[in-house]
PDB file of C-alpha atoms in Angstrom:
ATOM      1  CA  MET A   1     -11.010 -13.249 -22.519  1.00 59.00           C
ATOM      2  CA  ASN A   2      -7.953 -11.926 -20.708  1.00 67.00           C
ATOM      3  CA  ARG A   3      -5.030 -14.398 -20.530  1.00 71.00           C
ATOM      4  CA  ASN A   4      -3.760 -13.271 -17.152  1.00 77.00           C
ATOM      5  CA  ARG A   5      -5.200 -14.319 -13.808  1.00 80.00           C
ATOM      6  CA  LEU A   6      -6.495 -10.856 -12.834  1.00 88.00           C
ATOM      7  CA  LEU A   7     -10.203 -10.981 -13.659  1.00 91.00           C
ATOM      8  CA  ASN A   8     -11.425  -7.746 -12.041  1.00 95.00           C
ATOM      9  CA  ALA A   9     -11.956  -5.285 -14.907  1.00 95.00           C
ATOM     10  CA  GLN A  10     -11.567  -2.161 -12.755  1.00 97.00           C
ATOM     11  CA  LEU A  11      -8.321  -3.374 -11.219  1.00 97.00           C
ATOM     12  CA  SER A  12      -6.927  -4.395 -14.624  1.00 96.00           C
ATOM     13  CA  HIS A  13      -7.865  -0.961 -15.974  1.00 96.00           C
ATOM     14  CA  ALA A  14      -6.218   0.775 -13.010  1.00 97.00           C
ATOM     15  CA  ILE A  15      -2.943  -1.107 -13.508  1.00 97.00           C
ATOM     16  CA  ALA A  16      -2.965  -0.371 -17.239  1.00 95.00           C
ATOM     17  CA  SER A  17      -3.566   3.319 -16.459  1.00 96.00           C
ATOM     18  CA  MET A  18      -0.576   3.694 -14.146  1.00 97.00           C
ATOM     19  CA  GLY A  19       2.390   5.729 -15.327  1.00 96.00           C
ATOM     20  CA  HIS A  20       5.934   5.768 -13.942  1.00 95.00           C
ATOM     21  CA  GLY A  21       5.804   7.067 -10.374  1.00 96.00           C
ATOM     22  CA  ASP A  22       2.015   6.913  -9.995  1.00 98.00           C
ATOM     23  CA  LEU A  23       0.767   5.715  -6.621  1.00 98.00           C
ATOM     24  CA  MET A  24      -1.689   2.884  -5.953  1.00 98.00           C
ATOM     25  CA  ILE A  25      -2.708   2.182  -2.367  1.00 98.00           C
ATOM     26  CA  VAL A  26      -4.055  -1.231  -1.455  1.00 98.00           C
ATOM     27  CA  CYS A  27      -5.749  -0.713   1.883  1.00 98.00           C
ATOM     28  CA  ASP A  28      -7.560  -2.448   4.671  1.00 98.00           C
ATOM     29  CA  ALA A  29     -11.314  -2.207   5.292  1.00 98.00           C
ATOM     30  CA  GLY A  30     -11.068   0.827   7.571  1.00 97.00           C
ATOM     31  CA  PHE A  31      -8.926   3.146   5.439  1.00 97.00           C
ATOM     32  CA  PRO A  32     -10.321   6.677   5.053  1.00 96.00           C
ATOM     33  CA  ILE A  33     -10.500   7.027   1.264  1.00 97.00           C
ATOM     34  CA  PRO A  34     -10.891  10.635   0.100  1.00 96.00           C
ATOM     35  CA  SER A  35     -14.172  11.153  -1.778  1.00 95.00           C
ATOM     36  CA  THR A  36     -12.315  12.551  -4.796  1.00 95.00           C
ATOM     37  CA  THR A  37      -9.993   9.549  -5.237  1.00 96.00           C
ATOM     38  CA  TRP A  38     -10.569   6.733  -7.741  1.00 98.00           C
ATOM     39  CA  ARG A  39     -11.811   3.907  -5.504  1.00 98.00           C
ATOM     40  CA  ILE A  40     -11.942   0.223  -6.350  1.00 98.00           C
ATOM     41  CA  ASP A  41     -13.876  -1.366  -3.510  1.00 98.00           C
ATOM     42  CA  LEU A  42     -13.361  -5.128  -3.298  1.00 98.00           C
ATOM     43  CA  ALA A  43     -14.440  -5.508   0.356  1.00 98.00           C
ATOM     44  CA  ILE A  44     -17.216  -8.027   0.986  1.00 98.00           C
ATOM     45  CA  THR A  45     -16.979  -9.159   4.624  1.00 98.00           C
ATOM     46  CA  PRO A  46     -14.233  -8.981   7.270  1.00 98.00           C
ATOM     47  CA  ASP A  47     -11.015 -10.356   5.697  1.00 98.00           C
ATOM     48  CA  VAL A  48     -12.731 -11.138   2.382  1.00 98.00           C
ATOM     49  CA  PRO A  49     -10.750 -10.544   0.376  1.00 98.00           C
ATOM     50  CA  ASP A  50      -7.648 -10.303   2.549  1.00 98.00           C
ATOM     51  CA  LEU A  51      -4.595  -8.263   1.586  1.00 98.00           C
ATOM     52  CA  GLU A  52      -2.554 -11.157   0.231  1.00 97.00           C
ATOM     53  CA  THR A  53      -5.408 -12.308  -2.007  1.00 97.00           C
ATOM     54  CA  VAL A  54      -5.506  -8.847  -3.596  1.00 98.00           C
ATOM     55  CA  LEU A  55      -1.778  -8.075  -3.541  1.00 98.00           C
ATOM     56  CA  ALA A  56      -0.684 -11.356  -5.185  1.00 97.00           C
ATOM     57  CA  PRO A  57      -2.365 -10.780  -8.577  1.00 96.00           C
ATOM     58  CA  ILE A  58      -1.407  -7.110  -8.462  1.00 97.00           C
ATOM     59  CA  ALA A  59       2.231  -8.109  -7.936  1.00 97.00           C
ATOM     60  CA  ALA A  60       1.990 -10.464 -10.922  1.00 94.00           C
ATOM     61  CA  ASN A  61       0.652  -7.703 -13.197  1.00 94.00           C
ATOM     62  CA  PHE A  62       2.183  -4.481 -11.848  1.00 95.00           C
ATOM     63  CA  ILE A  63       5.778  -3.266 -11.767  1.00 95.00           C
ATOM     64  CA  ALA A  64       6.302  -1.765  -8.324  1.00 97.00           C
ATOM     65  CA  GLU A  65       9.449   0.332  -8.231  1.00 95.00           C
ATOM     66  CA  LYS A  66       8.919   1.281  -4.589  1.00 97.00           C
ATOM     67  CA  VAL A  67       6.677  -0.076  -1.843  1.00 98.00           C
ATOM     68  CA  SER A  68       5.850   1.876   1.290  1.00 98.00           C
ATOM     69  CA  TYR A  69       3.974   0.889   4.424  1.00 98.00           C
ATOM     70  CA  ALA A  70       3.495   2.166   7.964  1.00 98.00           C
ATOM     71  CA  GLU A  71       6.638   2.153  10.108  1.00 97.00           C
ATOM     72  CA  GLU A  72       4.597   0.424  12.810  1.00 96.00           C
ATOM     73  CA  ILE A  73       4.237  -2.728  10.710  1.00 96.00           C
ATOM     74  CA  LYS A  74       7.844  -3.732  11.470  1.00 96.00           C
ATOM     75  CA  VAL A  75       6.978  -4.266  15.139  1.00 96.00           C
ATOM     76  CA  HIS A  76       3.207  -4.750  15.199  1.00 96.00           C
ATOM     77  CA  ASN A  77       2.459  -6.841  12.086  1.00 97.00           C
ATOM     78  CA  LYS A  78       5.572  -8.752  11.024  1.00 97.00           C
ATOM     79  CA  PRO A  79       3.594 -11.462   9.174  1.00 97.00           C
ATOM     80  CA  LEU A  80       2.088  -8.859   6.831  1.00 97.00           C
ATOM     81  CA  LEU A  81       5.472  -7.251   6.250  1.00 98.00           C
ATOM     82  CA  ALA A  82       6.929 -10.662   5.305  1.00 98.00           C
ATOM     83  CA  LYS A  83       4.140 -11.178   2.744  1.00 97.00           C
ATOM     84  CA  VAL A  84       4.693  -7.734   1.207  1.00 98.00           C
ATOM     85  CA  GLU A  85       8.465  -8.249   1.000  1.00 98.00           C
ATOM     86  CA  ARG A  86       7.943 -11.655  -0.636  1.00 98.00           C
ATOM     87  CA  LEU A  87       5.380 -10.425  -3.180  1.00 98.00           C
ATOM     88  CA  PHE A  88       7.360  -7.320  -4.186  1.00 98.00           C
ATOM     89  CA  SER A  89      10.898  -8.661  -3.737  1.00 95.00           C
ATOM     90  CA  GLY A  90      12.384  -6.559  -6.555  1.00 88.00           C
ATOM     91  CA  ALA A  91      11.130  -3.242  -5.190  1.00 94.00           C
ATOM     92  CA  GLU A  92      12.712  -0.639  -2.938  1.00 95.00           C
ATOM     93  CA  PHE A  93      11.052  -0.643   0.508  1.00 98.00           C
ATOM     94  CA  ALA A  94      10.438   2.671   2.252  1.00 97.00           C
ATOM     95  CA  PRO A  95       8.496   2.728   5.530  1.00 98.00           C
ATOM     96  CA  ILE A  96       6.723   5.993   6.403  1.00 98.00           C
ATOM     97  CA  PRO A  97       4.660   7.225   9.368  1.00 97.00           C
ATOM     98  CA  HIS A  98       1.132   5.815   9.471  1.00 96.00           C
ATOM     99  CA  ALA A  99      -0.357   9.284   9.916  1.00 95.00           C
ATOM    100  CA  THR A 100       1.307  10.381   6.659  1.00 96.00           C
ATOM    101  CA  ILE A 101      -0.325   7.473   4.812  1.00 96.00           C
ATOM    102  CA  LEU A 102      -3.768   8.369   6.144  1.00 94.00           C
ATOM    103  CA  SER A 103      -3.535  12.012   5.209  1.00 90.00           C
ATOM    104  CA  GLU A 104      -0.930  13.135   2.726  1.00 95.00           C
ATOM    105  CA  MET A 105      -0.447   9.915   0.760  1.00 96.00           C
ATOM    106  CA  ALA A 106      -4.160   9.099   0.459  1.00 95.00           C
ATOM    107  CA  ALA A 107      -4.635  12.458  -1.250  1.00 95.00           C
ATOM    108  CA  LYS A 108      -1.765  11.722  -3.695  1.00 97.00           C
ATOM    109  CA  ALA A 109      -2.935   8.268  -4.776  1.00 98.00           C
ATOM    110  CA  LYS A 110      -4.120   7.786  -8.340  1.00 98.00           C
ATOM    111  CA  VAL A 111      -6.206   4.827  -7.191  1.00 98.00           C
ATOM    112  CA  ILE A 112      -7.040   3.217  -3.858  1.00 98.00           C
ATOM    113  CA  VAL A 113      -8.034  -0.447  -3.762  1.00 98.00           C
ATOM    114  CA  ARG A 114     -10.063  -1.300  -0.653  1.00 98.00           C
ATOM    115  CA  THR A 115      -9.903  -4.882   0.583  1.00 98.00           C
ATOM    116  CA  GLY A 116     -11.896  -6.490   3.364  1.00 98.00           C
ATOM    117  CA  ALA A 117      -8.712  -6.914   5.380  1.00 98.00           C
ATOM    118  CA  PHE A 118      -8.811  -6.474   9.123  1.00 97.00           C
ATOM    119  CA  ASP A 119      -5.020  -6.117   9.317  1.00 95.00           C
ATOM    120  CA  PRO A 120      -3.433  -3.558  11.640  1.00 95.00           C
ATOM    121  CA  TRP A 121      -1.440  -1.100   9.501  1.00 95.00           C
ATOM    122  CA  GLY A 122      -2.685  -2.966   6.418  1.00 97.00           C
ATOM    123  CA  ASN A 123      -2.203  -0.136   3.953  1.00 98.00           C
ATOM    124  CA  ILE A 124       0.373  -0.789   1.247  1.00 98.00           C
ATOM    125  CA  LEU A 125       1.612   1.930  -1.118  1.00 98.00           C
ATOM    126  CA  LEU A 126       2.754   0.785  -4.551  1.00 98.00           C
ATOM    127  CA  TYR A 127       4.684   3.205  -6.765  1.00 98.00           C
ATOM    128  CA  SER A 128       4.567   2.301 -10.427  1.00 97.00           C
ATOM    129  CA  GLY A 129       7.874   1.514 -12.108  1.00 93.00           C
ATOM    130  CA  VAL A 130       9.062   0.563 -15.556  1.00 89.00           C
ATOM    131  CA  ASP A 131      10.138  -2.733 -17.068  1.00 86.00           C
ATOM    132  CA  VAL A 132      13.837  -1.824 -17.023  1.00 83.00           C
ATOM    133  CA  PRO A 133      15.080  -4.475 -19.512  1.00 83.00           C
ATOM    134  CA  GLN A 134      12.395  -3.394 -21.994  1.00 85.00           C
ATOM    135  CA  TRP A 135      13.156   0.325 -21.667  1.00 85.00           C
ATOM    136  CA  PHE A 136      16.918  -0.017 -21.934  1.00 85.00           C
ATOM    137  CA  ASN A 137      17.288  -2.783 -24.535  1.00 86.00           C
ATOM    138  CA  LYS A 138      17.993  -0.716 -27.665  1.00 88.00           C
ATOM    139  CA  PRO A 139      21.533  -0.595 -29.056  1.00 91.00           C
ATOM    140  CA  GLY A 140      23.539   2.267 -27.581  1.00 88.00           C
ATOM    141  CA  VAL A 141      21.123   2.923 -24.692  1.00 87.00           C
ATOM    142  CA  VAL A 142      22.783   2.648 -21.286  1.00 85.00           C
ATOM    143  CA  ALA A 143      20.770   2.132 -18.120  1.00 84.00           C
ATOM    144  CA  PRO A 144      21.683   4.463 -15.237  1.00 84.00           C
ATOM    145  CA  ASP A 145      23.365   2.912 -12.212  1.00 82.00           C
ATOM    146  CA  TYR A 146      20.163   2.864 -10.142  1.00 78.00           C
ATOM    147  CA  TYR A 147      18.571   0.552 -12.763  1.00 78.00           C
ATOM    148  CA  ALA A 148      21.649  -1.579 -13.476  1.00 72.00           C
ATOM    149  CA  ARG A 149      20.743  -4.220 -10.864  1.00 73.00           C
ATOM    150  CA  LYS A 150      17.410  -4.774 -12.622  1.00 73.00           C
ATOM    151  CA  MET A 151      19.041  -5.557 -15.953  1.00 69.00           C
TER     152      MET A 151
END
């Protein structure tokens, strides 16, 4: 049996399949997922599971280099933004227009994880990163400046 706390086989497989820069979207119950995109549907009933319940084990098992979310969240859903910033504290945060998430970014996602969340602007974009200390730990290898803070 798996030693980590993430028990969903599809979600574990998705995380293990992510390469540097790949995009995973963790979305609310109403997100329009393109029919051609790898979908992991965890939704059961309204707010089950909620975004934090799904994002917390992802954050524990996934290196997010960058996290994006709808610009509107800063004004209209501050509690969700605080949760995202807490869970992915080591990531770069880059808000983008909500319409861009629904169209352009949904089409670019490697995987979209649907929750039961009824959270306004509850669509979180996670860009896969690398374990910087592991990649730059060999003698003579020097991490570039943009990774230095993660050493």
